Tab-separated table of C-alpha atoms and ligand atoms in Angstrom:
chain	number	residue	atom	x	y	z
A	164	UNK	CA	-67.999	40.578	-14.023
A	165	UNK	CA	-67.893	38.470	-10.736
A	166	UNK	CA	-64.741	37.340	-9.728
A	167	UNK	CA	-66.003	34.031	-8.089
A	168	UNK	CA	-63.573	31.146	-8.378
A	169	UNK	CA	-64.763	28.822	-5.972
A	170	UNK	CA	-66.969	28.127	-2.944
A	171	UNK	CA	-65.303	26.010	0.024
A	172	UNK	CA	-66.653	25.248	3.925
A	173	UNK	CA	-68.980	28.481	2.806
A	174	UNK	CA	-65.589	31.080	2.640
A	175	UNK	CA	-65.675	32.288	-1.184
A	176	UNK	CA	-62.376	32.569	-3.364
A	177	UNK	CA	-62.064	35.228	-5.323
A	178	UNK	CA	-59.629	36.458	-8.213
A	179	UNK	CA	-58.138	40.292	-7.032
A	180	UNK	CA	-60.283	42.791	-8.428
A	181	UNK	CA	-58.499	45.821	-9.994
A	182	UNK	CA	-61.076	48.365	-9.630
A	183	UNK	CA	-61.869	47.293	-5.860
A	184	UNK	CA	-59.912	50.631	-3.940
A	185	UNK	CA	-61.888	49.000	-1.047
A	186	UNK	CA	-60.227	45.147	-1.759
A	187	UNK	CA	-56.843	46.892	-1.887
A	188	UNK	CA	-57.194	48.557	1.252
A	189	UNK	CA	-58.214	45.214	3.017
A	190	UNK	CA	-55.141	43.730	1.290
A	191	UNK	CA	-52.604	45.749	2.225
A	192	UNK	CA	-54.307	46.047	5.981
A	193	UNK	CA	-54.175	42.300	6.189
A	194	UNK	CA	-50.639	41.362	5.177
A	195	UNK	CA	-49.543	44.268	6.922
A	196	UNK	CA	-50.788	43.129	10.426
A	197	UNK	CA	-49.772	39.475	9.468
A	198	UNK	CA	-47.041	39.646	7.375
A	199	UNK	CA	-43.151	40.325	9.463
A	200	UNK	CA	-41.279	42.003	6.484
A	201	UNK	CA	-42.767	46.110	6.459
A	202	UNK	CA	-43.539	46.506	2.613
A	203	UNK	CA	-44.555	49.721	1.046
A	204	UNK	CA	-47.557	50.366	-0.910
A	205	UNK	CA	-45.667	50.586	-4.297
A	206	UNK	CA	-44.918	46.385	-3.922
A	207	UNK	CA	-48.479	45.578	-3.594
A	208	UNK	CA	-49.365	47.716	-6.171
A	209	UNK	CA	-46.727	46.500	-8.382
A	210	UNK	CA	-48.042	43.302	-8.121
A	211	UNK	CA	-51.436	43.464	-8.397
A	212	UNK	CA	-51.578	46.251	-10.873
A	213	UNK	CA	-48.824	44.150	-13.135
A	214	UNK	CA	-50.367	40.353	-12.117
A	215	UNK	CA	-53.984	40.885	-10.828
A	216	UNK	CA	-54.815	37.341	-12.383
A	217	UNK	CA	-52.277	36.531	-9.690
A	218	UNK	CA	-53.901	37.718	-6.357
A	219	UNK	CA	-56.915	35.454	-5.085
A	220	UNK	CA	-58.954	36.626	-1.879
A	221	UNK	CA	-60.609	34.258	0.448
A	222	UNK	CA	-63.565	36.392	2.187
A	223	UNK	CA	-66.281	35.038	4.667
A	224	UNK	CA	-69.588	35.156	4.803
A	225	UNK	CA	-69.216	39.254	5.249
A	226	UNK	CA	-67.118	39.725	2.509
A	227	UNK	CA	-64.271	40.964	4.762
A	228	UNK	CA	-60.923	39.252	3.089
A	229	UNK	CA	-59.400	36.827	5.429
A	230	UNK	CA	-56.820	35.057	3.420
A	231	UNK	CA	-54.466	36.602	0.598
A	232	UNK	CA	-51.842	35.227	-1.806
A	233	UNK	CA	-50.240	37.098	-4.437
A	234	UNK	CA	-47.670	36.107	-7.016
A	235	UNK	CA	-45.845	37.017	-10.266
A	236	UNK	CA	-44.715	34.766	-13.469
A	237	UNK	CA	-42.002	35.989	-15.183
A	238	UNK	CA	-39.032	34.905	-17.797
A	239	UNK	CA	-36.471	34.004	-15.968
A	240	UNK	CA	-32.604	35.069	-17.865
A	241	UNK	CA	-34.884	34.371	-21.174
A	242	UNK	CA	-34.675	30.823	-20.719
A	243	UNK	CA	-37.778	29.586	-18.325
A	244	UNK	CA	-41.041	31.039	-16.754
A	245	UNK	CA	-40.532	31.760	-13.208
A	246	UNK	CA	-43.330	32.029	-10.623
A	247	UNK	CA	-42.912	33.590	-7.869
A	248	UNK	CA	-44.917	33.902	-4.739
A	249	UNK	CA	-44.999	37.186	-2.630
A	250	UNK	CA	-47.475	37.290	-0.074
A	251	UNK	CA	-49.037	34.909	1.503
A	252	UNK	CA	-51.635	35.827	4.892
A	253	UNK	CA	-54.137	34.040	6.675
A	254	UNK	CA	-56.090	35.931	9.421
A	255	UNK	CA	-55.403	34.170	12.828
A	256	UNK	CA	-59.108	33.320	13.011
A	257	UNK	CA	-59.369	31.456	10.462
A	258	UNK	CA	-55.780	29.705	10.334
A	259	UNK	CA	-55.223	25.239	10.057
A	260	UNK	CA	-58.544	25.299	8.257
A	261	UNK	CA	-56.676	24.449	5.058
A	262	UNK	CA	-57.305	27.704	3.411
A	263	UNK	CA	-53.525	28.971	2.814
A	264	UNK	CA	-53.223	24.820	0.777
A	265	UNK	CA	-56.458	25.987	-1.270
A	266	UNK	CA	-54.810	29.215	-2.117
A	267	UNK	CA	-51.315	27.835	-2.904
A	268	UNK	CA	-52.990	24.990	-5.041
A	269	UNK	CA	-55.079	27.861	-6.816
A	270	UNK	CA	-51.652	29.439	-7.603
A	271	UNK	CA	-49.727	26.081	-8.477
A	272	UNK	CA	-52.781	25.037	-10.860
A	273	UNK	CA	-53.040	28.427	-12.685
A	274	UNK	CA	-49.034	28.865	-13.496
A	275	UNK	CA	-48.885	25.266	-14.624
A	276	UNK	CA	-51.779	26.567	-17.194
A	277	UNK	CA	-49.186	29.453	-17.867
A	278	UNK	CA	-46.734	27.109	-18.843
A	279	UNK	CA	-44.332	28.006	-15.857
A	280	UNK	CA	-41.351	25.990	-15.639
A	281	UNK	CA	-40.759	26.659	-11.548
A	282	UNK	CA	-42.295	28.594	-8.912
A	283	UNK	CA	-39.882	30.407	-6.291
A	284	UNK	CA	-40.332	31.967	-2.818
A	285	UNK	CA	-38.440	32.687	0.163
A	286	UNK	CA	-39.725	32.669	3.692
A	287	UNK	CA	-38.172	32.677	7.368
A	288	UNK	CA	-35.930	29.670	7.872
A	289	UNK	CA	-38.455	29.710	11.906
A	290	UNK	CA	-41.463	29.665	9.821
A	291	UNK	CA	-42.087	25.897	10.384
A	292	UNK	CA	-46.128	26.656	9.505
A	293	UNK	CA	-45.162	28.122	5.751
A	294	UNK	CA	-42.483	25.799	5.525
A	295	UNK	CA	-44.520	22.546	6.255
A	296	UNK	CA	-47.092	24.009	3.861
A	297	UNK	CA	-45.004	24.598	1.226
A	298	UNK	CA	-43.016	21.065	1.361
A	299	UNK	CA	-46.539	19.239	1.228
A	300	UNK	CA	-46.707	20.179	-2.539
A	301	UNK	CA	-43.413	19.546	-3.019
A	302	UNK	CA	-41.403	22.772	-2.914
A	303	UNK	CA	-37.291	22.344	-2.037
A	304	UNK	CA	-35.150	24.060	0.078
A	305	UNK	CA	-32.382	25.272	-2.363
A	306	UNK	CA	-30.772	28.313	-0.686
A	307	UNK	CA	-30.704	29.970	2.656
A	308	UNK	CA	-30.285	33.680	2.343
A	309	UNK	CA	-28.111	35.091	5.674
A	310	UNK	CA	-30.212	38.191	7.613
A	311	UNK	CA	-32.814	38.358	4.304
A	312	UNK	CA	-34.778	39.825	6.294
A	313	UNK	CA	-34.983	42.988	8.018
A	314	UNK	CA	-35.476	42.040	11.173
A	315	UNK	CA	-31.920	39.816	10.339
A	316	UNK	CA	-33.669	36.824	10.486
A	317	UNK	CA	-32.397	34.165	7.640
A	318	UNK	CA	-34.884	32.889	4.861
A	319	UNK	CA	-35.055	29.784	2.788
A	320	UNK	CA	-35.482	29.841	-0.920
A	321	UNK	CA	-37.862	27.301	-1.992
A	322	UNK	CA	-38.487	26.371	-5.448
A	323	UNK	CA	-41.367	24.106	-7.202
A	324	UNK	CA	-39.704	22.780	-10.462
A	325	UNK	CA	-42.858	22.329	-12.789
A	326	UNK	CA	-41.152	21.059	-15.993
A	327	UNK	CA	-37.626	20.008	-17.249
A	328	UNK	CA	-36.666	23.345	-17.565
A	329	UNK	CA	-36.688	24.003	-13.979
A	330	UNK	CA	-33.565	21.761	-13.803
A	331	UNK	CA	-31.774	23.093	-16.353
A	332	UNK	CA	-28.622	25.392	-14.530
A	333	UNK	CA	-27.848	27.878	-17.230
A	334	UNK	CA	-25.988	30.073	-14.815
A	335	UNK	CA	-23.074	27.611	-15.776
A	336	UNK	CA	-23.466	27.583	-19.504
A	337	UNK	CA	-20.504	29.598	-21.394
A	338	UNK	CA	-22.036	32.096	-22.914
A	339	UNK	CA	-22.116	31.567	-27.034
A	340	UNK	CA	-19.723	33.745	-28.872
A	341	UNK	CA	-21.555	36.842	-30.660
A	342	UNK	CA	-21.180	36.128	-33.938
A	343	UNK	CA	-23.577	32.998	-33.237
A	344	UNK	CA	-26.174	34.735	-31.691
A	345	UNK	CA	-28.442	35.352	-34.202
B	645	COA	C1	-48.428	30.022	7.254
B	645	COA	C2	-49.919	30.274	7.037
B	645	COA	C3	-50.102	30.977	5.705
B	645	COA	C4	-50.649	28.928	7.038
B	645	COA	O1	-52.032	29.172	6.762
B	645	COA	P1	-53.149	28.088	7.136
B	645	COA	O2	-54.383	28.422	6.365
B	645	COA	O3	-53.280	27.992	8.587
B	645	COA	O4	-52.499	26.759	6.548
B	645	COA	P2	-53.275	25.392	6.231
B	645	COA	O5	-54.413	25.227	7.179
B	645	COA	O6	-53.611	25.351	4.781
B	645	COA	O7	-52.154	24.331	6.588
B	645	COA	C5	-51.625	23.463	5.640
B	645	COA	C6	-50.456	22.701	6.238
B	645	COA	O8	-49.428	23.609	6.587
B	645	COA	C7	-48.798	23.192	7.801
B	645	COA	N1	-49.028	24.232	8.826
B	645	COA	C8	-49.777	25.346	8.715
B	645	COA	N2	-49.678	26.087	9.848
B	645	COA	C9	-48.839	25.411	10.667
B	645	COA	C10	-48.285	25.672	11.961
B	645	COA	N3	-48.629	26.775	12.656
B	645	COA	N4	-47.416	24.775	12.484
B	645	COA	C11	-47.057	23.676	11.802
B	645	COA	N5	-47.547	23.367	10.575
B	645	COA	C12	-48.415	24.220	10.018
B	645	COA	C13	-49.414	21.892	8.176
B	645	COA	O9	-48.643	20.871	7.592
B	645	COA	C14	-50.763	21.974	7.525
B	645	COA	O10	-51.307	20.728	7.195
B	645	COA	P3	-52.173	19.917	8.300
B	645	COA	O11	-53.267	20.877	8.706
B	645	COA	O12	-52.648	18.731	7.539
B	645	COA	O13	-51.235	19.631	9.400
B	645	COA	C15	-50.508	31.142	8.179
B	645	COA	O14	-50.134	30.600	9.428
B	645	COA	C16	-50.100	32.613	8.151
B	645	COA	O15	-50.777	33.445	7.543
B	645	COA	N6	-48.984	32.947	8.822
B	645	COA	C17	-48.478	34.329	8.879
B	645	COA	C18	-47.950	34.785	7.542
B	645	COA	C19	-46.932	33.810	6.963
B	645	COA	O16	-46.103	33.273	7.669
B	645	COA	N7	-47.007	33.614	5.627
B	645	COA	C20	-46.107	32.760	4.903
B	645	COA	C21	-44.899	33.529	4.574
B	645	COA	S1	-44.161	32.985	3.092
């Protein structure tokens, strides 16, 4: 089954395949040399073995990966569908080409088809290339997180609200008493 999704400026876009021990390596190399935040193996294999539909490659004409996202959905305190995005890489080479928007749009599409209500991330409150990126479709600054990081440095949370849902703030809601939960 080919994973094609799309052709672009001849750099293909591909859905994560899970059988691919070879597309995993390339993954993890990639975000690894890219990425600031040291993650194990056991997060990218939590999320692509749990949301594979969720990881989209971008590879060049040699079929060596150059551009990675990976995400999640998820209920979120049983009320909404969260999104979430991990990981997102570019290799230098290949960077203000408008590949990390094609991959993020890829992402935003496919969870709207999910019915997602929002779509969350955090990234480095310096990172003015991920943040510009993100604003352009929309995403809002609604936390920052002090030393999220481990190299201390402070992230924003950004969220994407999708759907009416997204502004609903049940974290204020008084809880119903039990005998009405039915
Ligand atoms: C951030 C990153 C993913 C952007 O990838 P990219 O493919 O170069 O991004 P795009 O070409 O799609 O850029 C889209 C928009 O983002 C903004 N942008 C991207 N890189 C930028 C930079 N270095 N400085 C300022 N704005 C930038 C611009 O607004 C740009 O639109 P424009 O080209 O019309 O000005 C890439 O630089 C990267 O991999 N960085 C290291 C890892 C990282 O920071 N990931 C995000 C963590 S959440």
């Amino acid at each position: 089954m080919s994973n094609l999704l799309r052709t672009i400026n001849n750099l293909t876009y591909h859905r994560f395949d899970i059988n691919d021990q070879d597309e995993f390596k390339q993954i993890s190399k990639l975000i690894a040399i890219h990425l600031s935040e040291p993650y194990s193996i056991y997060v990218y294999w939590y999320f692509l073995n749990n949301w594979p539909q969720y990881c989209y490659t971008v590879k060049n004409d040699k079929s060596v990966i150059i551009g990675v996202i990976i995400s999640k959905i998820e209920p979120h305190r049983e009320v909404r569908m969260r999104g979430y995005i991990g990981m997102l890489v570019i290799d230098p080479e290949y960077r203000k080409m408008g590949i990390a928007s094609n991959l993020v749009k890829l992402t935003i599409e496919n969870m709207t088809q999910d019915n997602v209500d929002e779509i969350m991330l955090e990234t480095e409150v310096i990172n003015e290339g991920a943040l510009k990126l993100y604003e352009s479709f929309g995403f809002l600054r609604t936390k920052r997180l002090y030393r999220y990081y481990l190299n201390t440095h402070d992230a924003y949370r950004l969220i994407l609200p999708l759907t009416d849902k997204a502004h609903t703030r049940i974290a204020f809601l008084p809880q119903l008493p039990q005998e009405q939960v039915t």
